[in-house]
Amino acid sequence: MASGHEQHGSHHLAAHGPRVLPSTLGSPEVLSAWRTRSLIIGVAFTVLSLVFLAVPGGAEHLMRAYLHGWVLCFGFAGGGLIMLMLQYVTGGKWGLLLRRPLEAMAGTLPLMALALIPLGVSLFTGKSMYVWATFNTVAKALQAVKDHQLGLEDALTLISKRAMLNPWAAVAQSCFAFAVFLFFAFTLRRWSMQRDADEARGTEGSFERWRTKFENLSGPGILIYVILMTDIIIVWVMSLDVSWYSSVWGLKFMVGQGYGVLALGILTVICLSKAEPIKTLLRATEQHDLGKFLFAFVMLNIYLTFAEFLILWSGNVPDEIPWYLARIHGGWWTICSLDFVCHWLIPFCLLLSRDLKRSKSRMKALCTFMILARAIDLFWIIEPNFPDAAGNLHLAGNYGILAYLTVPIAMLGLWGTYYLTLLNSRPLIVVNDPHLEEMLEPEHAH
Amino acid sequence: MPPREGIYGLIAEFNTPSELVYATEQAREAGYRRMECYTPYPVEEAAEALHFHKTRVPLVCLLGGLMGVTTCFLMETWINVYAYPLNIAGRPLFSWPAFIIPAYEWTILFAGLSTAFGMLALNGLPQLYHPVFNAPNFRNGATTDKFFLCLEASDPKFSLGETRAFLETFPAVSVVEVDH
């Protein structure tokens, strides 16, 4: 299990052999302080967001911004779950380092299920941001065409997709998907606790038994998650534009989730490395590896986003192309460029550097920036779906749009509070894992 | 170039990698810079002791990549806009989205090739002659079970007597002069 790499040299002579496991394996005090800070930010921005109720059109924007915040937080929760399963399947030291943060992220899924309730309720109000929920019968859809509220094509598409896109179907799909997500999250968490408490821990038999068990659940879990997440993201995001579709949609969001989860995970681990026990455990080698992994997600993300664009651009079909036109024209060009620069160009150029990947402070700054970039990306995807904003980004007389600044921060703050609570509830170091021994070996140059 | 004569350096032979790394660290501390370790398998601590971290291969790779992307993008632009303009489904001649993929491929190709050849150019391979092979014990030991540290004569601090005395303070199996 250990790599068997011998250590040579004088500076190792003093402390020859593996480093010692820190005496405290629990989370440092500072985590509670961060949690309080996160809660304060969450509450403050929630209060600030309420101001938009007084702004004309603010209530509508609050709902849209709520969806934005939900997709952002769900990216961390669901993404945490799939990344957790991924590291169980692949093994490796990066996974051991990130396991507790990932478990904590996956543990927030119940909160995300609860946070979906307002969106679910909004479907039944008769004036939803989803046209398929507003015009939820054939008669209503056809009437909407007569009243010029809906284009004929949109109406016909909407009618043909009614089996999937109607309020009750959306609720049923969400309930089912979240029931499955929660099953996986809870089972993995329960097993992880049992693994820590295993009588035979530290033996080859225990390692093997748990590894097989986790692998057997995680393998199918990844496939199931991908399918259900695609469905959820189609229902809640893609269907905002009822007649547009893209077959890479789910995958694009999944890669985006990986991008965000890795950024947050690396950020968490680096912040925790100020104090024991992560201080001992986080070596530049693993941080470098995580940086390379993050780089892969940056590449994969632009690959899918650009592939989607190139295919639609080449096709130049009237059904598909307006989606991009609404996101490029009328001031959206600025957000589109900002998205490209923040989401890909800056992380890509910076992550090329070996020194940056090994520097704690610079990686911390970059990871924070990448989380911001996720928010810009989602804003660009969500807001232009609405007729008042499509191809027309404007602030004058439309101050409600600023809700996209406050609501996601409020939701991230509240979500972060729960995340940090879960992170605080268990020892940060996984002891019953063979990789621990490898990570305690002294570091050498690569 | 006339054949160089005289001493290339002093080579010390060690039985264990730990002794080699220790001697290398001490030599660096004593002020030696032009030196090299020779080991039968990669000893990462030796590279660390030599402070052999920064090479210019990443820079060559980056420049190769930039060269690839500009060459291809400009070539496509030239062909499509000036040399052989074709109306494809009424799109503008300068249809940059379509140029991205070949430009990307060229980036990878140029970066890969320049890394491989740049590495060879920078490390001087293939090299048909190297003076250390003049040391009688080097030929067999360096590829099987011995660890060598060579302090080169081109180092300003090098002096035959003092350097030999310095190397002999370590538990070296032998310290041998290497001719050019």
Coordinates of C-alpha atoms in Angstrom, one line a residue, chain B residues 58-119:
Chain B
P58 CA 7.6 24.5 -19.8
L59 CA 8.5 27.8 -21.5
V60 CA 9.4 26.0 -24.8
C61 CA 6.1 24.2 -24.5
L62 CA 4.1 27.4 -24.0
L63 CA 5.9 29.1 -26.9
G64 CA 5.2 26.1 -29.1
G65 CA 1.5 26.2 -28.2
L66 CA 1.2 29.9 -28.9
M67 CA 3.1 29.5 -32.2
G68 CA 0.7 26.7 -33.1
V69 CA -2.5 28.6 -32.4
T70 CA -1.4 31.8 -34.2
T71 CA 0.0 29.9 -37.2
C72 CA -3.1 27.9 -37.7
F73 CA -5.6 30.7 -37.0
L74 CA -3.8 33.1 -39.4
M75 CA -3.5 30.4 -42.0
E76 CA -7.2 29.7 -41.9
T77 CA -8.0 33.4 -42.0
W78 CA -5.7 33.9 -45.0
I79 CA -7.1 30.9 -46.9
N80 CA -10.8 31.7 -46.2
V81 CA -10.7 35.4 -46.6
Y82 CA -8.0 36.1 -49.2
A83 CA -6.6 33.1 -50.9
Y84 CA -9.7 31.0 -51.7
P85 CA -12.9 32.7 -50.5
L86 CA -15.9 30.4 -50.6
N87 CA -19.4 31.2 -49.7
I88 CA -20.5 28.5 -47.3
A89 CA -24.2 28.8 -46.5
G90 CA -24.0 32.6 -46.6
R91 CA -21.7 32.8 -43.6
P92 CA -19.1 35.5 -43.3
L93 CA -15.8 34.7 -44.9
F94 CA -14.1 35.3 -41.5
S95 CA -16.1 32.6 -39.6
W96 CA -13.8 32.4 -36.6
P97 CA -15.9 29.8 -34.6
A98 CA -15.1 27.3 -37.3
F99 CA -11.4 28.1 -37.1
I100 CA -11.1 27.3 -33.4
I101 CA -10.9 23.6 -33.6
P102 CA -8.0 23.3 -36.1
A103 CA -6.3 26.1 -34.2
Y104 CA -6.7 24.1 -31.0
E105 CA -5.3 21.0 -32.6
W106 CA -2.3 22.8 -33.9
T107 CA -1.8 24.2 -30.4
I108 CA -1.6 20.7 -29.0
L109 CA 0.6 19.4 -31.8
F110 CA 3.1 22.3 -31.7
A111 CA 3.2 22.3 -27.9
G112 CA 3.8 18.5 -27.9
L113 CA 6.5 18.5 -30.5
S114 CA 8.3 21.6 -29.1
T115 CA 8.2 20.0 -25.7
A116 CA 9.8 16.8 -26.9
F117 CA 12.4 18.4 -29.2
G118 CA 12.9 21.3 -26.8
M119 CA 13.7 18.8 -24.0

